[in-house]
């Protein structure tokens, strides 16, 4: 009987890995600590995914369906990896539901978590209701289908996006100096969506510099400005305050192009959050003895592997946002690659 593979994490990378293994006929155990599959895009109700501007259900839904319907895959929801003994191809793993299994390989796809905006108190999140996160804006679109100020339910006249909240920030220490990779593009998309549906609303993007990688440059940077009138301001935000006289927020910043301070009234401020390793990633790294980046604490591949999905521990493969910020499509591709590597690893051991 073929040995099993354990996949830890039921987000995009974990789903893609499990689907690949299942299609190859390999018994696969997929554990997900939440009560549903799909990772943050599904669990947290993202509205639209970059770069293809499709919904989470359109992109991830087919993977969920295939995984749930494949008899080779045993999906365990609300379950976490608690312990692991032995070496590949004879890992003995213990799960949080008390089950114990022997598996030949493990794929880790434990994802990320959003930066806690309350750690940047000067930006007013948790103090002023009209300061929200880009995740909450996504949920506003997907759950309620409209844009509004949480303080009064009215349509804002001005919306500001503040880039790099919790990323590229040396004030937070070396753990948050990395680029989140998605924030500039997603803000361009969200700003465009606001202007398309509410052309009377002015949208401002406050940035240090704009990093829209590769083919994302036109649709998520130039088009928002040239086709939809989104205004980009290069500036460092010093503070966001509230003026009770007019009930509006004040964005205090230094415009680094004209080199002077400015204070602009806004009705809604959207903080674009950085990405950090999830608690699950930190926990699994400790259980399995996986190498982590000394600064960001994301997982890192083995130095001599020649591949970014092979970990420092033989028989353990790593994929997706547990290794750092990554877009959905790349996460799916890495998951498929990790599944294939795990299958190859098992085949080599079985035939030896």
Short mmCIF file of N, CA and C in Angstrom, two decimals, residues 54-236:
data_model
loop_
_atom_site.label_atom_id
_atom_site.label_comp_id
_atom_site.label_asym_id
_atom_site.label_seq_id
_atom_site.Cartn_x
_atom_site.Cartn_y
_atom_site.Cartn_z
N UNK A 54 -10.92 38.18 -10.72
CA UNK A 54 -11.96 37.17 -10.55
C UNK A 54 -12.25 37.02 -9.06
N UNK A 55 -13.40 36.43 -8.75
CA UNK A 55 -13.76 36.23 -7.34
C UNK A 55 -13.02 35.02 -6.78
N UNK A 56 -12.88 34.93 -5.44
CA UNK A 56 -12.25 33.75 -4.84
C UNK A 56 -12.94 32.46 -5.25
N UNK A 57 -14.25 32.49 -5.34
CA UNK A 57 -14.98 31.29 -5.72
C UNK A 57 -14.62 30.84 -7.13
N UNK A 58 -14.44 31.80 -8.02
CA UNK A 58 -14.07 31.45 -9.40
C UNK A 58 -12.66 30.85 -9.46
N UNK A 59 -11.74 31.38 -8.67
CA UNK A 59 -10.34 30.94 -8.75
C UNK A 59 -10.11 29.69 -7.90
N UNK A 60 -10.57 29.71 -6.67
CA UNK A 60 -10.26 28.64 -5.72
C UNK A 60 -11.35 27.58 -5.66
N UNK A 61 -12.58 27.96 -6.00
CA UNK A 61 -13.70 27.03 -5.93
C UNK A 61 -13.46 25.70 -6.63
N UNK A 62 -12.94 25.71 -7.87
CA UNK A 62 -12.71 24.42 -8.55
C UNK A 62 -11.72 23.53 -7.81
N UNK A 63 -10.71 24.12 -7.17
CA UNK A 63 -9.75 23.33 -6.39
C UNK A 63 -10.43 22.69 -5.18
N UNK A 64 -11.27 23.47 -4.52
CA UNK A 64 -11.99 22.93 -3.35
C UNK A 64 -12.88 21.75 -3.77
N UNK A 65 -13.59 21.93 -4.86
CA UNK A 65 -14.51 20.88 -5.32
C UNK A 65 -13.75 19.59 -5.67
N UNK A 66 -12.64 19.74 -6.39
CA UNK A 66 -11.87 18.55 -6.75
C UNK A 66 -11.30 17.84 -5.52
N UNK A 67 -10.79 18.61 -4.58
CA UNK A 67 -10.22 18.01 -3.37
C UNK A 67 -11.29 17.28 -2.57
N UNK A 68 -12.44 17.91 -2.41
CA UNK A 68 -13.51 17.29 -1.63
C UNK A 68 -14.08 16.04 -2.29
N UNK A 69 -14.01 15.97 -3.61
CA UNK A 69 -14.60 14.85 -4.32
C UNK A 69 -13.61 13.74 -4.67
N UNK A 70 -12.34 13.94 -4.35
CA UNK A 70 -11.34 12.93 -4.67
C UNK A 70 -11.25 11.91 -3.53
N UNK A 71 -11.54 10.62 -3.79
CA UNK A 71 -11.52 9.62 -2.71
C UNK A 71 -10.13 9.37 -2.14
N UNK A 72 -9.09 9.83 -2.84
CA UNK A 72 -7.73 9.66 -2.32
C UNK A 72 -7.37 10.69 -1.25
N UNK A 73 -8.22 11.72 -1.11
CA UNK A 73 -7.89 12.81 -0.19
C UNK A 73 -8.84 12.78 1.01
N UNK A 74 -8.25 12.72 2.19
CA UNK A 74 -9.00 12.74 3.44
C UNK A 74 -8.90 14.15 4.02
N UNK A 75 -9.99 14.92 3.92
CA UNK A 75 -10.00 16.30 4.38
C UNK A 75 -10.43 16.34 5.85
N UNK A 76 -9.61 16.98 6.67
CA UNK A 76 -9.92 17.09 8.10
C UNK A 76 -9.97 18.57 8.46
N UNK A 77 -11.17 19.09 8.72
CA UNK A 77 -11.35 20.50 9.07
C UNK A 77 -11.30 20.69 10.58
N UNK A 78 -10.87 21.88 10.99
CA UNK A 78 -10.76 22.16 12.41
C UNK A 78 -9.67 21.35 13.08
N UNK A 79 -8.66 20.98 12.32
CA UNK A 79 -7.61 20.09 12.81
C UNK A 79 -6.24 20.71 12.52
N UNK A 80 -5.32 20.56 13.48
CA UNK A 80 -3.97 21.07 13.31
C UNK A 80 -2.95 19.98 13.57
N UNK A 81 -1.74 20.16 13.05
CA UNK A 81 -0.62 19.30 13.36
C UNK A 81 -0.11 19.66 14.75
N UNK A 82 -0.01 18.67 15.62
CA UNK A 82 0.41 18.93 17.00
C UNK A 82 1.81 18.40 17.30
N UNK A 83 2.22 17.33 16.63
CA UNK A 83 3.53 16.76 16.92
C UNK A 83 4.00 15.91 15.75
N UNK A 84 5.31 15.71 15.67
CA UNK A 84 5.87 14.88 14.60
C UNK A 84 7.14 14.23 15.13
N UNK A 85 7.25 12.92 14.92
CA UNK A 85 8.45 12.19 15.32
C UNK A 85 8.97 11.43 14.11
N UNK A 86 10.25 11.06 14.18
CA UNK A 86 10.82 10.24 13.12
C UNK A 86 11.31 11.06 11.94
N UNK A 87 11.77 10.33 10.94
CA UNK A 87 12.32 10.96 9.73
C UNK A 87 11.60 10.40 8.51
N UNK A 88 11.72 11.13 7.40
CA UNK A 88 11.14 10.65 6.15
C UNK A 88 11.83 9.37 5.71
N UNK A 89 11.14 8.40 5.15
CA UNK A 89 9.71 8.42 4.81
C UNK A 89 8.83 7.79 5.88
N UNK A 90 9.22 7.94 7.12
CA UNK A 90 8.45 7.32 8.21
C UNK A 90 8.14 8.35 9.31
N UNK A 91 7.53 9.45 8.90
CA UNK A 91 7.09 10.42 9.90
C UNK A 91 5.90 9.86 10.67
N UNK A 92 5.91 10.05 11.97
CA UNK A 92 4.73 9.73 12.79
C UNK A 92 4.16 11.05 13.30
N UNK A 93 2.99 11.40 12.79
CA UNK A 93 2.40 12.70 13.13
C UNK A 93 1.19 12.52 14.03
N UNK A 94 1.01 13.50 14.92
CA UNK A 94 -0.16 13.52 15.81
C UNK A 94 -0.95 14.78 15.51
N UNK A 95 -2.26 14.63 15.36
CA UNK A 95 -3.13 15.75 15.02
C UNK A 95 -3.90 16.22 16.27
N UNK A 96 -4.51 17.39 16.17
CA UNK A 96 -5.21 17.97 17.33
C UNK A 96 -6.50 17.24 17.67
N UNK A 97 -6.97 16.37 16.76
CA UNK A 97 -8.15 15.57 17.09
C UNK A 97 -7.78 14.25 17.74
N UNK A 98 -6.49 14.06 18.05
CA UNK A 98 -6.02 12.85 18.71
C UNK A 98 -5.55 11.76 17.78
N UNK A 99 -5.81 11.92 16.49
CA UNK A 99 -5.40 10.89 15.54
C UNK A 99 -3.88 10.88 15.37
N UNK A 100 -3.36 9.68 15.10
CA UNK A 100 -1.95 9.54 14.78
C UNK A 100 -1.82 8.82 13.44
N UNK A 101 -0.91 9.28 12.62
CA UNK A 101 -0.72 8.70 11.29
C UNK A 101 0.76 8.57 10.99
N UNK A 102 1.07 7.60 10.16
CA UNK A 102 2.42 7.52 9.61
C UNK A 102 2.37 8.02 8.18
N UNK A 103 3.17 9.02 7.86
CA UNK A 103 3.18 9.58 6.51
C UNK A 103 4.62 9.60 5.99
N UNK A 104 4.73 9.55 4.66
CA UNK A 104 6.06 9.48 4.05
C UNK A 104 6.62 10.86 3.75
N UNK A 105 5.75 11.83 3.58
CA UNK A 105 6.19 13.20 3.26
C UNK A 105 5.16 14.18 3.78
N UNK A 106 5.57 15.42 3.90
CA UNK A 106 4.70 16.48 4.41
C UNK A 106 4.84 17.71 3.53
N UNK A 107 3.70 18.31 3.18
CA UNK A 107 3.70 19.60 2.49
C UNK A 107 3.15 20.64 3.47
N UNK A 108 3.93 21.67 3.71
CA UNK A 108 3.52 22.75 4.61
C UNK A 108 3.04 23.93 3.77
N UNK A 109 1.79 24.32 4.02
CA UNK A 109 1.19 25.45 3.28
C UNK A 109 0.32 26.23 4.28
N UNK A 110 0.97 26.77 5.28
CA UNK A 110 0.25 27.35 6.42
C UNK A 110 -0.01 28.85 6.29
N UNK A 111 0.39 29.46 5.18
CA UNK A 111 -0.07 30.80 4.87
C UNK A 111 0.47 31.92 5.73
N UNK A 112 -0.28 33.02 5.75
CA UNK A 112 0.15 34.28 6.38
C UNK A 112 -0.97 34.84 7.23
N UNK A 113 -0.67 35.93 7.91
CA UNK A 113 -1.73 36.70 8.57
C UNK A 113 -1.50 38.17 8.27
N UNK A 114 -2.59 38.95 8.31
CA UNK A 114 -2.49 40.38 8.05
C UNK A 114 -1.85 41.08 9.24
N UNK A 115 -1.12 42.13 8.96
CA UNK A 115 -0.55 42.97 10.01
C UNK A 115 -1.68 43.58 10.85
N UNK A 116 -1.46 43.66 12.16
CA UNK A 116 -2.44 44.27 13.05
C UNK A 116 -2.27 45.79 13.02
N UNK A 117 -3.20 46.49 12.39
CA UNK A 117 -3.06 47.94 12.19
C UNK A 117 -3.05 48.72 13.50
N UNK A 118 -3.53 48.12 14.58
CA UNK A 118 -3.52 48.83 15.87
C UNK A 118 -2.10 49.07 16.37
N UNK A 119 -1.15 48.33 15.81
CA UNK A 119 0.25 48.54 16.21
C UNK A 119 0.78 49.87 15.68
N UNK A 120 0.10 50.46 14.71
CA UNK A 120 0.47 51.79 14.21
C UNK A 120 -0.58 52.78 14.71
N UNK A 121 -0.49 53.10 16.01
CA UNK A 121 -1.53 53.91 16.64
C UNK A 121 -1.73 55.27 16.04
N UNK A 122 -0.67 55.84 15.44
CA UNK A 122 -0.78 57.18 14.86
C UNK A 122 -1.71 57.22 13.65
N UNK A 123 -2.05 56.04 13.11
CA UNK A 123 -2.93 56.02 11.94
C UNK A 123 -4.41 55.91 12.32
N UNK A 124 -4.69 55.76 13.59
CA UNK A 124 -6.07 55.89 14.06
C UNK A 124 -6.96 54.67 13.92
N UNK A 125 -6.39 53.54 13.52
CA UNK A 125 -7.25 52.35 13.38
C UNK A 125 -7.69 51.85 14.76
N UNK A 126 -8.98 51.58 14.89
CA UNK A 126 -9.52 51.17 16.19
C UNK A 126 -9.92 52.35 17.05
N UNK A 127 -9.57 53.57 16.59
CA UNK A 127 -9.92 54.80 17.31
C UNK A 127 -11.02 55.55 16.54
N UNK A 128 -10.80 55.70 15.24
CA UNK A 128 -11.77 56.40 14.39
C UNK A 128 -12.47 55.38 13.49
N UNK A 129 -13.77 55.29 13.51
CA UNK A 129 -14.47 54.26 12.73
C UNK A 129 -14.26 54.36 11.23
N UNK A 130 -13.93 55.56 10.75
CA UNK A 130 -13.75 55.72 9.30
C UNK A 130 -12.33 55.44 8.84
N UNK A 131 -11.50 54.92 9.74
CA UNK A 131 -10.21 54.35 9.34
C UNK A 131 -10.38 52.85 9.31
N UNK A 132 -10.30 52.26 8.12
CA UNK A 132 -10.51 50.83 7.96
C UNK A 132 -9.29 50.21 7.27
N UNK A 133 -9.29 48.91 7.15
CA UNK A 133 -8.20 48.22 6.43
C UNK A 133 -8.67 47.85 5.03
N UNK A 134 -7.69 47.52 4.19
CA UNK A 134 -8.06 47.08 2.83
C UNK A 134 -8.85 45.78 2.88
N UNK A 135 -8.60 44.94 3.90
CA UNK A 135 -9.40 43.73 4.07
C UNK A 135 -10.86 44.08 4.38
N UNK A 136 -11.06 45.06 5.24
CA UNK A 136 -12.44 45.46 5.57
C UNK A 136 -13.13 46.12 4.38
N UNK A 137 -12.37 46.79 3.53
CA UNK A 137 -12.97 47.33 2.31
C UNK A 137 -13.40 46.19 1.38
N UNK A 138 -12.55 45.15 1.28
CA UNK A 138 -12.94 43.97 0.50
C UNK A 138 -14.25 43.39 1.01
N UNK A 139 -14.36 43.26 2.33
CA UNK A 139 -15.57 42.68 2.93
C UNK A 139 -16.77 43.61 2.75
N UNK A 140 -16.53 44.91 2.77
CA UNK A 140 -17.61 45.86 2.52
C UNK A 140 -18.20 45.64 1.13
N UNK A 141 -17.30 45.44 0.16
CA UNK A 141 -17.74 45.20 -1.22
C UNK A 141 -18.46 43.85 -1.34
N UNK A 142 -17.82 42.79 -0.78
CA UNK A 142 -18.34 41.43 -1.01
C UNK A 142 -19.58 41.14 -0.18
N UNK A 143 -19.66 41.64 1.04
CA UNK A 143 -20.78 41.30 1.92
C UNK A 143 -21.96 42.25 1.78
N UNK A 144 -21.66 43.54 1.52
CA UNK A 144 -22.74 44.52 1.50
C UNK A 144 -22.93 45.19 0.15
N UNK A 145 -21.93 45.02 -0.72
CA UNK A 145 -22.08 45.51 -2.09
C UNK A 145 -22.15 47.01 -2.24
N UNK A 146 -21.58 47.72 -1.29
CA UNK A 146 -21.61 49.18 -1.39
C UNK A 146 -20.47 49.78 -0.59
N UNK A 147 -20.17 51.04 -0.91
CA UNK A 147 -19.14 51.81 -0.21
C UNK A 147 -19.82 52.78 0.74
N UNK A 148 -19.34 52.84 1.97
CA UNK A 148 -19.93 53.77 2.92
C UNK A 148 -18.96 54.09 4.05
N UNK A 149 -19.25 55.18 4.77
CA UNK A 149 -18.49 55.53 5.96
C UNK A 149 -19.09 54.77 7.15
N UNK A 150 -18.31 53.96 7.85
CA UNK A 150 -18.86 53.22 9.00
C UNK A 150 -19.45 54.13 10.07
N UNK A 151 -18.98 55.37 10.16
CA UNK A 151 -19.47 56.27 11.22
C UNK A 151 -20.91 56.71 11.02
N UNK A 152 -21.34 56.83 9.77
CA UNK A 152 -22.70 57.35 9.54
C UNK A 152 -23.44 56.67 8.39
N UNK A 153 -22.79 55.73 7.73
CA UNK A 153 -23.45 55.01 6.64
C UNK A 153 -23.54 55.77 5.33
N UNK A 154 -22.98 56.95 5.28
CA UNK A 154 -23.09 57.76 4.07
C UNK A 154 -21.94 57.49 3.10
N UNK A 155 -22.17 57.82 1.83
CA UNK A 155 -21.12 57.67 0.83
C UNK A 155 -20.03 58.71 1.09
N UNK A 156 -18.75 58.29 1.17
CA UNK A 156 -17.67 59.28 1.38
C UNK A 156 -17.47 60.12 0.13
N UNK A 157 -17.03 61.36 0.36
CA UNK A 157 -16.68 62.21 -0.78
C UNK A 157 -15.22 62.00 -1.18
N UNK A 158 -14.38 61.70 -0.19
CA UNK A 158 -12.96 61.48 -0.45
C UNK A 158 -12.51 60.21 0.27
N UNK A 159 -11.75 59.38 -0.46
CA UNK A 159 -11.18 58.16 0.11
C UNK A 159 -9.67 58.18 -0.08
N UNK A 160 -8.93 57.86 0.98
CA UNK A 160 -7.46 57.79 0.90
C UNK A 160 -6.99 56.37 1.16
N UNK A 161 -6.09 55.89 0.32
CA UNK A 161 -5.39 54.63 0.58
C UNK A 161 -4.00 54.96 1.11
N UNK A 162 -3.62 54.33 2.21
CA UNK A 162 -2.29 54.52 2.79
C UNK A 162 -1.51 53.23 2.59
N UNK A 163 -0.49 53.28 1.74
CA UNK A 163 0.28 52.09 1.41
C UNK A 163 1.23 51.71 2.55
N UNK A 164 1.67 50.46 2.50
CA UNK A 164 2.79 49.96 3.33
C UNK A 164 2.54 50.12 4.83
N UNK A 165 1.39 49.73 5.32
CA UNK A 165 1.10 49.75 6.76
C UNK A 165 1.49 48.37 7.32
N UNK A 166 2.62 48.35 8.00
CA UNK A 166 3.12 47.08 8.52
C UNK A 166 4.09 46.39 7.60
N UNK A 167 4.48 47.04 6.52
CA UNK A 167 5.53 46.50 5.66
C UNK A 167 6.45 47.65 5.25
N UNK A 168 7.68 47.32 4.95
CA UNK A 168 8.72 48.30 4.60
C UNK A 168 8.82 49.38 5.69
N UNK A 169 8.65 48.95 6.93
CA UNK A 169 8.58 49.90 8.04
C UNK A 169 9.69 49.58 9.05
N UNK A 170 10.77 50.32 9.00
CA UNK A 170 11.88 50.05 9.91
C UNK A 170 11.56 50.44 11.34
N UNK A 171 10.55 51.26 11.54
CA UNK A 171 10.16 51.59 12.90
C UNK A 171 9.64 50.37 13.66
N UNK A 172 9.13 49.38 12.92
CA UNK A 172 8.62 48.16 13.54
C UNK A 172 9.72 47.12 13.74
N UNK A 173 10.93 47.44 13.29
CA UNK A 173 12.03 46.50 13.41
C UNK A 173 12.19 45.67 12.14
N UNK A 174 13.16 44.76 12.19
CA UNK A 174 13.49 44.01 10.98
C UNK A 174 12.41 43.02 10.58
N UNK A 175 11.46 42.73 11.46
CA UNK A 175 10.41 41.76 11.13
C UNK A 175 9.46 42.29 10.07
N UNK A 176 9.43 43.59 9.83
CA UNK A 176 8.44 44.14 8.91
C UNK A 176 9.06 45.05 7.84
N UNK A 177 10.29 44.75 7.45
CA UNK A 177 10.91 45.59 6.42
C UNK A 177 10.68 45.05 5.01
N UNK A 178 10.05 43.88 4.89
CA UNK A 178 9.83 43.31 3.57
C UNK A 178 8.61 43.95 2.89
N UNK A 179 8.61 43.90 1.56
CA UNK A 179 7.49 44.40 0.77
C UNK A 179 6.37 43.37 0.76
N UNK A 180 5.13 43.83 0.85
CA UNK A 180 4.00 42.88 0.86
C UNK A 180 3.67 42.38 -0.55
N UNK A 181 4.18 43.02 -1.58
CA UNK A 181 4.07 42.62 -2.98
C UNK A 181 2.69 42.86 -3.61
N UNK A 182 1.63 42.78 -2.84
CA UNK A 182 0.29 42.87 -3.43
C UNK A 182 -0.36 44.25 -3.22
N UNK A 183 0.13 45.03 -2.23
CA UNK A 183 -0.60 46.21 -1.78
C UNK A 183 -0.78 47.28 -2.84
N UNK A 184 0.26 47.57 -3.59
CA UNK A 184 0.15 48.61 -4.62
C UNK A 184 -0.87 48.20 -5.68
N UNK A 185 -0.79 46.95 -6.12
CA UNK A 185 -1.71 46.49 -7.17
C UNK A 185 -3.15 46.44 -6.66
N UNK A 186 -3.34 45.90 -5.45
CA UNK A 186 -4.71 45.80 -4.94
C UNK A 186 -5.31 47.19 -4.72
N UNK A 187 -4.51 48.14 -4.26
CA UNK A 187 -5.03 49.49 -4.06
C UNK A 187 -5.44 50.11 -5.39
N UNK A 188 -4.63 49.87 -6.43
CA UNK A 188 -5.01 50.36 -7.76
C UNK A 188 -6.33 49.77 -8.20
N UNK A 189 -6.52 48.46 -7.92
CA UNK A 189 -7.78 47.81 -8.28
C UNK A 189 -8.94 48.35 -7.45
N UNK A 190 -8.75 48.46 -6.14
CA UNK A 190 -9.84 48.95 -5.29
C UNK A 190 -10.19 50.41 -5.61
N UNK A 191 -9.17 51.22 -5.88
CA UNK A 191 -9.43 52.60 -6.27
C UNK A 191 -10.21 52.67 -7.57
N UNK A 192 -9.87 51.81 -8.50
CA UNK A 192 -10.59 51.75 -9.78
C UNK A 192 -12.05 51.34 -9.56
N UNK A 193 -12.25 50.33 -8.71
CA UNK A 193 -13.62 49.87 -8.45
C UNK A 193 -14.47 50.99 -7.85
N UNK A 194 -13.87 51.77 -6.96
CA UNK A 194 -14.63 52.87 -6.36
C UNK A 194 -14.98 53.90 -7.44
N UNK A 195 -14.02 54.26 -8.26
CA UNK A 195 -14.28 55.28 -9.28
C UNK A 195 -15.27 54.79 -10.34
N UNK A 196 -15.24 53.49 -10.64
CA UNK A 196 -16.18 52.96 -11.63
C UNK A 196 -17.61 53.02 -11.11
N UNK A 197 -17.80 52.71 -9.85
CA UNK A 197 -19.16 52.65 -9.30
C UNK A 197 -19.61 53.97 -8.70
N UNK A 198 -18.65 54.77 -8.27
CA UNK A 198 -18.98 56.06 -7.64
C UNK A 198 -18.07 57.15 -8.23
N UNK A 199 -18.31 57.57 -9.46
CA UNK A 199 -17.41 58.54 -10.10
C UNK A 199 -17.36 59.89 -9.38
N UNK A 200 -18.30 60.15 -8.51
CA UNK A 200 -18.27 61.41 -7.76
C UNK A 200 -17.33 61.36 -6.56
N UNK A 201 -16.81 60.19 -6.24
CA UNK A 201 -15.91 60.04 -5.09
C UNK A 201 -14.46 60.22 -5.55
N UNK A 202 -13.73 61.13 -4.87
CA UNK A 202 -12.31 61.33 -5.17
C UNK A 202 -11.48 60.29 -4.41
N UNK A 203 -10.50 59.70 -5.10
CA UNK A 203 -9.65 58.67 -4.50
C UNK A 203 -8.19 59.10 -4.56
N UNK A 204 -7.51 59.00 -3.43
CA UNK A 204 -6.10 59.36 -3.32
C UNK A 204 -5.30 58.14 -2.84
N UNK A 205 -4.13 57.93 -3.44
CA UNK A 205 -3.23 56.86 -3.00
C UNK A 205 -1.94 57.49 -2.48
N UNK A 206 -1.63 57.27 -1.21
CA UNK A 206 -0.41 57.79 -0.60
C UNK A 206 0.64 56.68 -0.57
N UNK A 207 1.77 56.93 -1.22
CA UNK A 207 2.76 55.87 -1.41
C UNK A 207 4.16 56.38 -1.15
N UNK A 208 5.09 55.43 -0.84
CA UNK A 208 6.53 55.74 -0.80
C UNK A 208 7.10 55.64 -2.20
N UNK A 209 6.87 54.48 -2.82
CA UNK A 209 7.06 54.28 -4.25
C UNK A 209 6.11 53.16 -4.64
N UNK A 210 5.83 53.02 -5.91
CA UNK A 210 4.83 52.05 -6.35
C UNK A 210 5.53 50.83 -6.95
N UNK A 211 5.15 49.66 -6.45
CA UNK A 211 5.75 48.41 -6.91
C UNK A 211 4.68 47.49 -7.49
N UNK A 212 4.35 47.76 -8.74
CA UNK A 212 3.40 46.89 -9.45
C UNK A 212 4.23 46.04 -10.42
N UNK A 213 4.48 44.80 -10.00
CA UNK A 213 5.45 43.96 -10.67
C UNK A 213 4.98 43.52 -12.06
N UNK A 214 5.95 43.40 -12.98
CA UNK A 214 5.72 42.79 -14.29
C UNK A 214 4.54 43.39 -15.03
N UNK A 215 3.65 42.53 -15.46
CA UNK A 215 2.52 42.98 -16.28
C UNK A 215 1.43 43.66 -15.46
N UNK A 216 1.64 43.80 -14.15
CA UNK A 216 0.65 44.51 -13.33
C UNK A 216 0.77 46.03 -13.48
N UNK A 217 1.84 46.50 -14.10
CA UNK A 217 2.13 47.93 -14.13
C UNK A 217 0.99 48.75 -14.75
N UNK A 218 0.52 48.35 -15.92
CA UNK A 218 -0.52 49.17 -16.54
C UNK A 218 -1.88 49.01 -15.84
N UNK A 219 -2.39 47.79 -15.68
CA UNK A 219 -3.76 47.69 -15.14
C UNK A 219 -3.92 48.19 -13.71
N UNK A 220 -2.84 48.15 -12.91
CA UNK A 220 -2.99 48.50 -11.50
C UNK A 220 -2.23 49.75 -11.09
N UNK A 221 -1.59 50.43 -12.05
CA UNK A 221 -0.92 51.70 -11.72
C UNK A 221 -1.30 52.80 -12.70
N UNK A 222 -1.04 52.57 -13.99
CA UNK A 222 -1.33 53.63 -14.96
C UNK A 222 -2.81 53.75 -15.23
N UNK A 223 -3.49 52.65 -15.45
CA UNK A 223 -4.93 52.71 -15.77
C UNK A 223 -5.75 53.37 -14.67
N UNK A 224 -5.49 53.08 -13.38
CA UNK A 224 -6.27 53.79 -12.35
C UNK A 224 -6.14 55.30 -12.47
N UNK A 225 -4.97 55.78 -12.87
CA UNK A 225 -4.79 57.23 -12.99
C UNK A 225 -5.34 57.76 -14.31
N UNK A 226 -4.94 57.12 -15.43
CA UNK A 226 -5.26 57.66 -16.74
C UNK A 226 -6.71 57.41 -17.17
N UNK A 227 -7.27 56.29 -16.74
CA UNK A 227 -8.64 55.96 -17.16
C UNK A 227 -9.69 56.28 -16.10
N UNK A 228 -9.26 56.29 -14.83
CA UNK A 228 -10.27 56.40 -13.77
C UNK A 228 -10.05 57.58 -12.82
N UNK A 229 -8.97 58.32 -13.00
CA UNK A 229 -8.79 59.55 -12.22
C UNK A 229 -8.37 59.36 -10.78
N UNK A 230 -7.77 58.20 -10.45
CA UNK A 230 -7.22 58.01 -9.10
C UNK A 230 -5.95 58.86 -8.98
N UNK A 231 -5.85 59.59 -7.88
CA UNK A 231 -4.72 60.51 -7.70
C UNK A 231 -3.65 59.87 -6.80
N UNK A 232 -2.41 59.88 -7.28
CA UNK A 232 -1.30 59.32 -6.52
C UNK A 232 -0.47 60.45 -5.91
N UNK A 233 -0.19 60.33 -4.61
CA UNK A 233 0.57 61.34 -3.88
C UNK A 233 1.75 60.65 -3.21
N UNK A 234 2.96 61.05 -3.56
CA UNK A 234 4.12 60.46 -2.90
C UNK A 234 4.33 61.17 -1.57
N UNK A 235 4.05 60.47 -0.51
CA UNK A 235 4.14 61.15 0.77
C UNK A 235 4.23 60.18 1.93
N UNK A 236 4.80 60.64 2.99
CA UNK A 236 4.90 59.85 4.23
C UNK A 236 3.84 60.36 5.20
#
